[in-house]
Amino acid sequence: MNRPIVRLYGLVVLLFALLVAFTSRWTIFEASSLRSNPLNARGLLEQERIARGRILADDGTVLARSVRGGEGTYERRYPKGEEFAHPIGYSYTDLSQSGLERFRNAALNGQTGTNLQTILDQLQGKRPRGDEVLTTLDPKAQQTAITALGEHQGAVVALDPRDGAVKVMVSTPSFDPNKLPERGAYEQLTKDTRGRPLVNRAIQFGYAPGSTFKVVTATAAIDTGQFTSQSTLSGRNDVLVSGVPLGNDDDESYGQISLTEALAKSVNTVWAQVAEKLGKQTMARYMTRFGFDRKPELDYPAEEMSSSGEYFREKILPPTSPRVDVGRMGIGQDKLAVVPLQMAEVAAAVANHGRLMAPHMTERIVDPDGRTVQQISPRVQSVVMKPSTATAVTSMMEAVVNEGTGTEAQIPGVQVAGKTGTAETQIGTAINNVWFIAFAPASNPRVAIAVTLQGVPGQGASFAAPVARQVMERLLHG
């Protein structure tokens, strides 16, 4: 064979190899990135022809399903309407996706297999079908939370502290995802800047947590060994904190008072002194363990969640920043903005003997043939404190409910451990953002909860604690 023919043959082989390589790149190796490219309209059109998998509650209640429309396409339906709009989200070709619909999109569209398998299925004429996503959400408790919040703007998050399962995630006001495809519906919701129904208040933006944050300060105080639950400090009013007088609720003044009593009565000046003595480095260390200063480790789109912590000019500050007033931060004031999920995690870490489990809404993913293709296993996010510290803080939180500011959360026959919180929103008025965090039963916790209501004429004890009690009762007693 002469040399020119050999060269020509080699060139043909090389070109063929390049063709195979580039074809494989887009059809197999990089198909996922091509599908997810927002400029690729073909993927969106293909999704309309996929029988997207259902999303189910923990009792089998259907939260999202696809129905066959015209010309072989499918449309998404949400049988529970507003009830699960924020955790489940929506999926529409014209509006994109949100919530769990977005996070579990690959599974719901049946794209969890290899790209090569997808090609083989197409060659065999198999119609694409999505996997089902089974969640940890409890429909009865979800409805209880919605009813308890009523017309208030607010949020409720309830977890199983033993494994991090999200049992309740409610944000009010809500919206009906079934109506989003209607002309002008989505735009109308975005223009509602007062109610902001598209905002998931459970995990977005955040609010000053008020005195519920004292549980974080108490944990740091006891776990470091610098204090015990019976350590005493002066509870007098108008103690100087960062050179500025700090007042107690109703300007009440106390003498020497134990940390347990100071938590039960929510004495600001005591906990501000504790935070100052612990210092910024120590407070920062425990906040990090609890999950502050970063987004929650939840199976939910990161772009739709907010970090909890100190903020300045819309940017998060490290607790060690010179701009941070550690005393006021230690009582849930200063520049703190915290999402309810984060405060539910604070309660859950204490409840679970100091081990914080990563929160999750997905229990398992099941393929169209009924086989479990993914089981979500409990995962320890961090070890926040020693078990002995958790026991001590639990006793302190029990005192809050038994004889302190949280008596409205008492459940007959069940010991509740909790903490109230009130953050002023309008100086000189009684309009506040109010909180309550808790777990129960205190000796063997099965539920940890955070409740917040915005702009109410009162305190956390009167507004948030009763909501928490009703949801905990539903989760504990069914």
GROMACS .gro file of C-alpha atoms in nm:
model
  478
    1MET     CA    1   0.000   0.000   0.000
    2ASN     CA    2   0.151   0.331  -0.102
    3ARG     CA    3   0.213   0.612   0.141
    4PRO     CA    4  -0.058   0.861   0.018
    5ILE     CA    5  -0.330   0.596   0.064
    6VAL     CA    6  -0.205   0.521   0.418
    7ARG     CA    7  -0.218   0.888   0.502
    8LEU     CA    8  -0.568   0.922   0.360
    9TYR     CA    9  -0.678   0.616   0.556
   10GLY     CA   10  -0.531   0.762   0.876
   11LEU     CA   11  -0.710   1.092   0.817
   12VAL     CA   12  -1.043   0.916   0.768
   13VAL     CA   13  -0.994   0.716   1.090
   14LEU     CA   14  -0.903   1.032   1.280
   15LEU     CA   15  -1.207   1.220   1.151
   16PHE     CA   16  -1.432   0.928   1.238
   17ALA     CA   17  -1.285   0.913   1.590
   18LEU     CA   18  -1.347   1.288   1.633
   19LEU     CA   19  -1.704   1.244   1.511
   20VAL     CA   20  -1.766   0.965   1.763
   21ALA     CA   21  -1.604   1.166   2.042
   22PHE     CA   22  -1.806   1.483   1.984
   23THR     CA   23  -2.129   1.292   1.929
   24SER     CA   24  -2.073   1.097   2.252
   25ARG     CA   25  -1.985   1.416   2.434
   26TRP     CA   26  -2.324   1.578   2.371
   27THR     CA   27  -2.542   1.267   2.370
   28ILE     CA   28  -2.387   1.083   2.665
   29PHE     CA   29  -2.116   1.252   2.869
   30GLU     CA   30  -2.245   1.611   2.872
   31ALA     CA   31  -2.612   1.550   2.798
   32SER     CA   32  -2.715   1.657   3.147
   33SER     CA   33  -2.551   2.000   3.120
   34LEU     CA   34  -2.702   2.049   2.776
   35ARG     CA   35  -3.049   1.965   2.907
   36SER     CA   36  -3.011   2.206   3.198
   37ASN     CA   37  -2.892   2.494   2.978
   38PRO     CA   38  -3.164   2.764   3.002
   39LEU     CA   39  -3.108   2.851   2.633
   40ASN     CA   40  -3.200   2.498   2.529
   41ALA     CA   41  -3.577   2.509   2.463
   42ARG     CA   42  -3.576   2.153   2.329
   43GLY     CA   43  -3.537   2.011   2.679
   44LEU     CA   44  -3.839   2.204   2.801
   45LEU     CA   45  -4.048   2.080   2.511
   46GLU     CA   46  -3.934   1.723   2.573
   47GLN     CA   47  -4.036   1.749   2.939
   48GLU     CA   48  -4.393   1.823   2.835
   49ARG     CA   49  -4.406   1.473   2.684
   50ILE     CA   50  -4.278   1.297   2.996
   51ALA     CA   51  -4.520   1.152   3.250
   52ARG     CA   52  -4.350   1.329   3.540
   53GLY     CA   53  -4.347   1.125   3.862
   54ARG     CA   54  -4.580   1.194   4.150
   55ILE     CA   55  -4.479   1.359   4.477
   56LEU     CA   56  -4.641   1.201   4.782
   57ALA     CA   57  -4.679   1.289   5.150
   58ASP     CA   58  -4.573   1.045   5.421
   59ASP     CA   59  -4.921   0.886   5.428
   60GLY     CA   60  -4.945   0.849   5.052
   61THR     CA   61  -5.145   1.167   4.989
   62VAL     CA   62  -5.071   1.291   4.636
   63LEU     CA   63  -4.913   1.637   4.644
   64ALA     CA   64  -4.819   1.664   4.276
   65ARG     CA   65  -4.906   1.456   3.969
   66SER     CA   66  -4.910   1.482   3.591
   67VAL     CA   67  -5.223   1.450   3.378
   68ARG     CA   68  -5.230   1.386   3.004
   69GLY     CA   69  -5.320   1.686   2.794
   70GLY     CA   70  -5.352   1.732   2.421
   71GLU     CA   71  -5.107   1.607   2.157
   72GLY     CA   72  -4.932   1.365   2.391
   73THR     CA   73  -4.824   1.630   2.642
   74TYR     CA   74  -4.865   1.631   3.020
   75GLU     CA   75  -4.966   1.904   3.262
   76ARG     CA   76  -4.881   1.928   3.631
   77ARG     CA   77  -5.155   1.928   3.895
   78TYR     CA   78  -5.138   1.995   4.270
   79PRO     CA   79  -5.437   1.831   4.445
   80LYS     CA   80  -5.375   2.004   4.781
   81GLY     CA   81  -5.354   2.352   4.629
   82GLU     CA   82  -5.207   2.611   4.866
   83GLU     CA   83  -5.132   2.369   5.150
   84PHE     CA   84  -4.799   2.244   5.017
   85ALA     CA   85  -4.716   2.516   4.764
   86HIS     CA   86  -4.395   2.629   4.933
   87PRO     CA   87  -4.221   2.299   5.013
   88ILE     CA   88  -4.330   2.123   4.690
   89GLY     CA   89  -4.310   2.424   4.460
   90TYR     CA   90  -4.424   2.404   4.097
   91SER     CA   91  -4.309   2.284   3.755
   92TYR     CA   92  -4.433   2.452   3.438
   93THR     CA   93  -4.261   2.491   3.102
   94ASP     CA   94  -4.343   2.862   3.080
   95LEU     CA   95  -4.255   2.944   3.444
   96SER     CA   96  -3.968   2.704   3.514
   97GLN     CA   97  -3.961   2.530   3.853
   98SER     CA   98  -3.928   2.582   4.226
   99GLY     CA   99  -3.911   2.390   4.552
  100LEU     CA  100  -3.882   2.013   4.566
  101GLU     CA  101  -4.008   1.998   4.206
  102ARG     CA  102  -3.688   2.173   4.104
  103PHE     CA  103  -3.449   1.994   4.340
  104ARG     CA  104  -3.573   1.645   4.241
  105ASN     CA  105  -3.630   1.733   3.877
  106ALA     CA  106  -3.400   1.462   3.738
  107ALA     CA  107  -3.576   1.186   3.930
  108LEU     CA  108  -3.924   1.318   3.857
  109ASN     CA  109  -3.840   1.330   3.486
  110GLY     CA  110  -3.694   0.979   3.489
  111GLN     CA  111  -3.342   1.104   3.420
  112THR     CA  112  -3.168   0.932   3.710
  113GLY     CA  113  -3.029   0.655   3.490
  114THR     CA  114  -2.721   0.687   3.272
  115ASN     CA  115  -2.743   0.881   2.947
  116LEU     CA  116  -2.647   0.561   2.761
  117GLN     CA  117  -2.944   0.382   2.921
  118THR     CA  118  -3.171   0.668   2.814
  119ILE     CA  119  -3.056   0.625   2.455
  120LEU     CA  120  -3.112   0.248   2.469
  121ASP     CA  121  -3.463   0.301   2.609
  122GLN     CA  122  -3.542   0.536   2.322
  123LEU     CA  123  -3.415   0.284   2.066
  124GLN     CA  124  -3.641   0.020   2.223
  125GLY     CA  125  -3.940   0.255   2.200
  126LYS     CA  126  -3.986   0.290   2.574
  127ARG     CA  127  -4.182   0.602   2.670
  128PRO     CA  128  -4.000   0.807   2.938
  129ARG     CA  129  -4.165   0.796   3.280
  130GLY     CA  130  -4.057   0.973   3.594
  131ASP     CA  131  -3.982   0.831   3.938
  132GLU     CA  132  -4.203   0.900   4.237
  133VAL     CA  133  -4.071   1.111   4.524
  134LEU     CA  134  -4.202   1.011   4.866
  135THR     CA  135  -4.167   1.289   5.122
  136THR     CA  136  -4.160   1.308   5.500
  137LEU     CA  137  -4.436   1.573   5.513
  138ASP     CA  138  -4.738   1.509   5.737
  139PRO     CA  139  -5.065   1.638   5.578
  140LYS     CA  140  -5.265   1.653   5.902
  141ALA     CA  141  -4.998   1.846   6.088
  142GLN     CA  142  -4.947   2.071   5.784
  143GLN     CA  143  -5.315   2.161   5.786
  144THR     CA  144  -5.308   2.216   6.163
  145ALA     CA  145  -5.023   2.465   6.123
  146ILE     CA  146  -5.204   2.653   5.846
  147THR     CA  147  -5.521   2.680   6.052
  148ALA     CA  148  -5.330   2.788   6.364
  149LEU     CA  149  -5.146   3.067   6.177
  150GLY     CA  150  -5.476   3.194   6.043
  151GLU     CA  151  -5.453   3.527   5.864
  152HIS     CA  152  -5.111   3.610   6.005
  153GLN     CA  153  -4.797   3.627   5.799
  154GLY     CA  154  -4.565   3.366   5.939
  155ALA     CA  155  -4.409   3.023   5.915
  156VAL     CA  156  -4.392   2.688   6.092
  157VAL     CA  157  -4.122   2.423   6.057
  158ALA     CA  158  -4.139   2.094   6.245
  159LEU     CA  159  -3.868   1.828   6.237
  160ASP     CA  160  -3.817   1.482   6.375
  161PRO     CA  161  -3.497   1.553   6.574
  162ARG     CA  162  -3.392   1.187   6.558
  163ASP     CA  163  -3.336   1.181   6.183
  164GLY     CA  164  -3.393   1.535   6.052
  165ALA     CA  165  -3.715   1.452   5.865
  166VAL     CA  166  -3.919   1.765   5.787
  167LYS     CA  167  -4.274   1.693   5.902
  168VAL     CA  168  -4.422   2.041   5.853
  169MET     CA  169  -4.318   2.336   5.639
  170VAL     CA  170  -4.576   2.614   5.618
  171SER     CA  171  -4.546   2.973   5.502
  172THR     CA  172  -4.839   3.215   5.500
  173PRO     CA  173  -4.978   3.370   5.293
  174SER     CA  174  -4.950   3.097   5.034
  175PHE     CA  175  -5.056   3.058   4.670
  176ASP     CA  176  -5.229   2.800   4.454
  177PRO     CA  177  -4.973   2.651   4.211
  178ASN     CA  178  -5.256   2.521   3.993
  179LYS     CA  179  -5.344   2.877   3.896
  180LEU     CA  180  -4.993   2.987   3.796
  181PRO     CA  181  -5.035   2.901   3.425
  182GLU     CA  182  -5.337   3.131   3.404
  183ARG     CA  183  -5.272   3.454   3.219
  184GLY     CA  184  -5.126   3.719   3.448
  185ALA     CA  185  -5.147   3.502   3.763
  186TYR     CA  186  -4.774   3.480   3.827
  187GLU     CA  187  -4.720   3.851   3.761
  188GLN     CA  188  -4.998   3.939   4.002
  189LEU     CA  189  -4.835   3.736   4.278
  190THR     CA  190  -4.497   3.900   4.220
  191LYS     CA  191  -4.657   4.244   4.249
  192ASP     CA  192  -4.796   4.164   4.595
  193THR     CA  193  -4.506   4.323   4.784
  194ARG     CA  194  -4.695   4.330   5.114
  195GLY     CA  195  -4.804   3.969   5.146
  196ARG     CA  196  -4.527   3.829   4.922
  197PRO     CA  197  -4.702   3.492   4.881
  198LEU     CA  198  -4.426   3.347   4.662
  199VAL     CA  199  -4.171   3.387   4.945
  200ASN     CA  200  -4.117   3.073   5.151
  201ARG     CA  201  -4.079   3.238   5.491
  202ALA     CA  202  -3.969   2.907   5.644
  203ILE     CA  203  -3.634   2.921   5.464
  204GLN     CA  204  -3.606   3.260   5.291
  205PHE     CA  205  -3.488   3.600   5.411
  206GLY     CA  206  -3.526   3.569   5.788
  207TYR     CA  207  -3.614   3.780   6.091
  208ALA     CA  208  -3.461   3.871   6.424
  209PRO     CA  209  -3.513   3.562   6.641
  210GLY     CA  210  -3.549   3.750   6.968
  211SER     CA  211  -3.500   3.553   7.286
  212THR     CA  212  -3.519   3.212   7.117
  213PHE     CA  213  -3.151   3.274   7.033
  214LYS     CA  214  -3.074   3.259   7.406
  215VAL     CA  215  -3.079   2.880   7.365
  216VAL     CA  216  -2.769   2.913   7.143
  217THR     CA  217  -2.603   3.134   7.405
  218ALA     CA  218  -2.700   2.895   7.685
  219THR     CA  219  -2.553   2.602   7.492
  220ALA     CA  220  -2.221   2.782   7.442
  221ALA     CA  221  -2.213   2.892   7.805
  222ILE     CA  222  -2.262   2.544   7.951
  223ASP     CA  223  -2.077   2.337   7.691
  224THR     CA  224  -1.757   2.540   7.735
  225GLY     CA  225  -1.770   2.489   8.113
  226GLN     CA  226  -1.763   2.862   8.179
  227PHE     CA  227  -2.113   2.847   8.332
  228THR     CA  228  -2.358   2.595   8.472
  229SER     CA  229  -2.736   2.611   8.471
  230GLN     CA  230  -2.716   2.731   8.834
  231SER     CA  231  -2.451   2.999   8.779
  232THR     CA  232  -2.579   3.339   8.894
  233LEU     CA  233  -2.549   3.686   8.746
  234SER     CA  234  -2.709   4.021   8.814
  235GLY     CA  235  -3.040   4.067   8.640
  236ARG     CA  236  -3.073   4.438   8.710
  237ASN     CA  237  -3.223   4.657   8.440
  238ASP     CA  238  -3.022   4.894   8.218
  239VAL     CA  239  -2.691   4.705   8.232
  240LEU     CA  240  -2.437   4.861   7.997
  241VAL     CA  241  -2.380   4.642   7.691
  242SER     CA  242  -2.126   4.778   7.442
  243GLY     CA  243  -2.150   5.104   7.635
  244VAL     CA  244  -2.527   5.137   7.583
  245PRO     CA  245  -2.790   5.055   7.851
  246LEU     CA  246  -2.987   4.738   7.781
  247GLY     CA  247  -3.333   4.695   7.927
  248ASN     CA  248  -3.536   4.393   8.032
  249ASP     CA  249  -3.896   4.338   7.929
  250ASP     CA  250  -4.117   4.594   8.105
  251ASP     CA  251  -3.794   4.739   8.253
  252GLU     CA  252  -3.812   4.474   8.525
  253SER     CA  253  -3.503   4.449   8.743
  254TYR     CA  254  -3.373   4.138   8.921
  255GLY     CA  255  -3.101   4.070   9.174
  256GLN     CA  256  -2.864   3.773   9.149
  257ILE     CA  257  -3.044   3.515   8.939
  258SER     CA  258  -2.953   3.167   8.808
  259LEU     CA  259  -2.922   3.099   8.438
  260THR     CA  260  -3.217   2.860   8.457
  261GLU     CA  261  -3.441   3.129   8.606
  262ALA     CA  262  -3.298   3.386   8.365
  263LEU     CA  263  -3.401   3.168   8.069
  264ALA     CA  264  -3.743   3.095   8.217
  265LYS     CA  265  -3.809   3.467   8.268
  266SER     CA  266  -3.612   3.568   7.957
  267VAL     CA  267  -3.393   3.822   8.136
  268ASN     CA  268  -3.208   4.012   7.864
  269THR     CA  269  -2.936   4.164   8.080
  270VAL     CA  270  -2.822   3.826   8.214
  271TRP     CA  271  -2.784   3.665   7.873
  272ALA     CA  272  -2.616   3.971   7.723
  273GLN     CA  273  -2.356   3.952   8.000
  274VAL     CA  274  -2.309   3.581   7.934
  275ALA     CA  275  -2.252   3.644   7.563
  276GLU     CA  276  -2.001   3.919   7.636
  277LYS     CA  277  -1.809   3.695   7.876
  278LEU     CA  278  -1.804   3.410   7.624
  279GLY     CA  279  -1.678   3.644   7.354
  280LYS     CA  280  -1.722   3.655   6.978
  281GLN     CA  281  -1.492   3.363   6.897
  282THR     CA  282  -1.682   3.123   7.123
  283MET     CA  283  -2.022   3.242   7.004
  284ALA     CA  284  -1.906   3.207   6.643
  285ARG     CA  285  -1.789   2.850   6.705
  286TYR     CA  286  -2.125   2.736   6.841
  287MET     CA  287  -2.325   2.925   6.581
  288THR     CA  288  -2.129   2.740   6.313
  289ARG     CA  289  -2.206   2.406   6.478
  290PHE     CA  290  -2.577   2.492   6.479
  291GLY     CA  291  -2.563   2.578   6.107
  292PHE     CA  292  -2.558   2.958   6.110
  293ASP     CA  293  -2.370   3.166   5.849
  294ARG     CA  294  -2.450   2.927   5.565
  295LYS     CA  295  -2.755   2.796   5.386
  296PRO     CA  296  -2.947   2.502   5.533
  297GLU     CA  297  -2.837   2.154   5.425
  298LEU     CA  298  -3.188   2.077   5.301
  299ASP     CA  299  -3.290   1.893   4.983
  300TYR     CA  300  -3.419   2.216   4.834
  301PRO     CA  301  -3.273   2.456   4.573
  302ALA     CA  302  -2.992   2.658   4.732
  303GLU     CA  303  -3.102   2.963   4.535
  304GLU     CA  304  -3.435   2.955   4.720
  305MET     CA  305  -3.286   2.948   5.072
  306SER     CA  306  -3.118   3.210   5.289
  307SER     CA  307  -2.831   3.188   5.535
  308SER     CA  308  -2.902   3.279   5.897
  309GLY     CA  309  -2.673   3.515   6.082
  310GLU     CA  310  -2.565   3.875   6.126
  311TYR     CA  311  -2.626   4.099   5.825
  312PHE     CA  312  -2.488   4.435   5.723
  313ARG     CA  313  -2.590   4.599   5.396
  314GLU     CA  314  -2.756   4.275   5.286
  315LYS     CA  315  -2.436   4.077   5.328
  316ILE     CA  316  -2.373   3.823   5.602
  317LEU     CA  317  -2.115   3.915   5.864
  318PRO     CA  318  -1.902   3.671   6.062
  319PRO     CA  319  -1.995   3.687   6.433
  320THR     CA  320  -1.635   3.796   6.500
  321SER     CA  321  -1.678   4.116   6.296
  322PRO     CA  322  -1.609   4.449   6.475
  323ARG     CA  323  -1.957   4.556   6.363
  324VAL     CA  324  -2.118   4.286   6.577
  325ASP     CA  325  -2.249   4.374   6.924
  326VAL     CA  326  -2.197   4.032   7.081
  327GLY     CA  327  -2.407   4.109   7.389
  328ARG     CA  328  -2.714   4.204   7.187
  329MET     CA  329  -2.651   3.924   6.940
  330GLY     CA  330  -2.653   3.683   7.235
  331ILE     CA  331  -3.016   3.776   7.309
  332GLY     CA  332  -3.130   3.756   6.947
  333GLN     CA  333  -3.105   4.123   6.861
  334ASP     CA  334  -2.832   4.331   6.693
  335LYS     CA  335  -2.833   4.254   6.318
  336LEU     CA  336  -2.951   3.893   6.327
  337ALA     CA  337  -3.178   3.764   6.050
  338VAL     CA  338  -3.272   3.399   6.098
  339VAL     CA  339  -3.501   3.162   5.908
  340PRO     CA  340  -3.742   2.938   6.102
  341LEU     CA  341  -3.576   2.618   5.976
  342GLN     CA  342  -3.254   2.730   6.145
  343MET     CA  343  -3.429   2.783   6.479
  344ALA     CA  344  -3.603   2.445   6.443
  345GLU     CA  345  -3.255   2.297   6.401
  346VAL     CA  346  -3.142   2.470   6.723
  347ALA     CA  347  -3.426   2.301   6.910
  348ALA     CA  348  -3.361   1.970   6.733
  349ALA     CA  349  -2.991   1.966   6.826
  350VAL     CA  350  -3.071   2.005   7.195
  351ALA     CA  351  -3.348   1.746   7.167
  352ASN     CA  352  -3.117   1.491   7.001
  353HIS     CA  353  -2.857   1.493   7.279
  354GLY     CA  354  -2.639   1.747   7.099
  355ARG     CA  355  -2.627   1.584   6.755
  356LEU     CA  356  -2.781   1.789   6.474
  357MET     CA  357  -2.923   1.574   6.196
  358ALA     CA  358  -2.927   1.719   5.845
  359PRO     CA  359  -3.285   1.816   5.754
  360HIS     CA  360  -3.451   1.643   5.460
  361MET     CA  361  -3.795   1.635   5.296
  362THR     CA  362  -3.738   1.332   5.074
  363GLU     CA  363  -3.782   0.989   5.230
  364ARG     CA  364  -3.715   0.779   4.920
  365ILE     CA  365  -3.740   0.774   4.541
  366VAL     CA  366  -3.926   0.490   4.369
  367ASP     CA  367  -3.909   0.400   3.998
  368PRO     CA  368  -4.218   0.326   3.782
  369ASP     CA  369  -4.181  -0.046   3.858
  370GLY     CA  370  -4.209   0.016   4.232
  371ARG     CA  371  -3.842  -0.037   4.312
  372THR     CA  372  -3.670   0.197   4.556
  373VAL     CA  373  -3.384   0.356   4.365
  374GLN     CA  374  -3.276   0.589   4.645
  375GLN     CA  375  -3.339   0.582   5.020
  376ILE     CA  376  -3.250   0.898   5.209
  377SER     CA  377  -3.050   0.786   5.512
  378PRO     CA  378  -3.025   1.003   5.826
  379ARG     CA  379  -2.701   1.201   5.835
  380VAL     CA  380  -2.532   1.379   6.124
  381GLN     CA  381  -2.472   1.737   6.014
  382SER     CA  382  -2.267   1.829   6.322
  383VAL     CA  383  -2.206   1.746   6.685
  384VAL     CA  384  -2.307   2.073   6.850
  385MET     CA  385  -2.262   1.995   7.219
  386LYS     CA  386  -2.193   1.723   7.472
  387PRO     CA  387  -2.491   1.508   7.579
  388SER     CA  388  -2.458   1.646   7.933
  389THR     CA  389  -2.495   1.999   7.795
  390ALA     CA  390  -2.807   1.900   7.604
  391THR     CA  391  -2.952   1.754   7.924
  392ALA     CA  392  -2.884   2.075   8.115
  393VAL     CA  393  -3.027   2.300   7.843
  394THR     CA  394  -3.332   2.074   7.818
  395SER     CA  395  -3.402   2.124   8.189
  396MET     CA  396  -3.369   2.498   8.145
  397MET     CA  397  -3.613   2.494   7.852
  398GLU     CA  398  -3.856   2.282   8.054
  399ALA     CA  399  -3.856   2.557   8.317
  400VAL     CA  400  -3.956   2.806   8.046
  401VAL     CA  401  -4.270   2.603   7.972
  402ASN     CA  402  -4.347   2.494   8.329
  403GLU     CA  403  -4.325   2.826   8.509
  404GLY     CA  404  -4.173   3.081   8.273
  405THR     CA  405  -4.281   3.271   7.962
  406GLY     CA  406  -4.383   2.958   7.766
  407THR     CA  407  -4.671   2.820   7.971
  408GLU     CA  408  -4.907   2.854   7.671
  409ALA     CA  409  -4.719   2.563   7.511
  410GLN     CA  410  -4.803   2.314   7.785
  411ILE     CA  411  -4.954   1.984   7.665
  412PRO     CA  412  -5.137   1.772   7.923
  413GLY     CA  413  -4.941   1.456   7.997
  414VAL     CA  414  -4.644   1.565   7.783
  415GLN     CA  415  -4.340   1.757   7.909
  416VAL     CA  416  -4.252   2.030   7.660
  417ALA     CA  417  -3.917   2.212   7.649
  418GLY     CA  418  -3.928   2.550   7.476
  419LYS     CA  419  -3.828   2.914   7.450
  420THR     CA  420  -4.025   3.225   7.358
  421GLY     CA  421  -3.894   3.515   7.153
  422THR     CA  422  -4.017   3.866   7.076
  423ALA     CA  423  -3.848   4.113   6.841
  424GLU     CA  424  -3.970   4.471   6.811
  425THR     CA  425  -4.048   4.582   6.458
  426GLN     CA  426  -4.172   4.932   6.537
  427ILE     CA  427  -3.992   5.114   6.816
  428GLY     CA  428  -4.230   5.244   7.078
  429THR     CA  429  -4.522   5.025   6.969
  430ALA     CA  430  -4.646   4.680   7.066
  431ILE     CA  431  -4.617   4.544   6.710
  432ASN     CA  432  -4.361   4.262   6.706
  433ASN     CA  433  -4.226   3.963   6.522
  434VAL     CA  434  -4.277   3.677   6.764
  435TRP     CA  435  -4.124   3.331   6.797
  436PHE     CA  436  -4.144   3.005   6.981
  437ILE     CA  437  -3.913   2.705   6.954
  438ALA     CA  438  -3.968   2.377   7.135
  439PHE     CA  439  -3.940   1.999   7.139
  440ALA     CA  440  -4.143   1.720   7.297
  441PRO     CA  441  -4.165   1.491   7.482
  442ALA     CA  442  -3.863   1.639   7.659
  443SER     CA  443  -3.735   1.301   7.782
  444ASN     CA  444  -3.767   1.127   7.443
  445PRO     CA  445  -3.825   1.394   7.176
  446ARG     CA  446  -4.011   1.306   6.856
  447VAL     CA  447  -4.078   1.658   6.732
  448ALA     CA  448  -3.882   1.985   6.730
  449ILE     CA  449  -4.051   2.300   6.607
  450ALA     CA  450  -4.005   2.667   6.528
  451VAL     CA  451  -4.292   2.912   6.483
  452THR     CA  452  -4.277   3.277   6.384
  453LEU     CA  453  -4.551   3.533   6.321
  454GLN     CA  454  -4.489   3.879   6.181
  455GLY     CA  455  -4.632   4.210   6.291
  456VAL     CA  456  -4.857   4.093   6.574
  457PRO     CA  457  -4.973   4.308   6.869
  458GLY     CA  458  -4.814   4.104   7.143
  459GLN     CA  459  -4.543   3.858   7.240
  460GLY     CA  460  -4.428   3.511   7.144
  461ALA     CA  461  -4.587   3.366   7.456
  462SER     CA  462  -4.935   3.471   7.344
  463PHE     CA  463  -4.918   3.417   6.969
  464ALA     CA  464  -4.642   3.172   6.869
  465ALA     CA  465  -4.650   2.927   7.162
  466PRO     CA  466  -5.015   2.823   7.109
  467VAL     CA  467  -4.944   2.754   6.741
  468ALA     CA  468  -4.650   2.533   6.834
  469ARG     CA  469  -4.859   2.349   7.092
  470GLN     CA  470  -5.130   2.263   6.840
  471VAL     CA  471  -4.884   2.133   6.580
  472MET     CA  472  -4.688   1.930   6.835
  473GLU     CA  473  -5.011   1.776   6.967
  474ARG     CA  474  -5.109   1.673   6.616
  475LEU     CA  475  -4.770   1.518   6.543
  476LEU     CA  476  -4.754   1.337   6.878
  477HIS     CA  477  -5.112   1.215   6.894
  478GLY     CA  478  -5.209   1.194   6.527
   0.00000   0.00000   0.00000
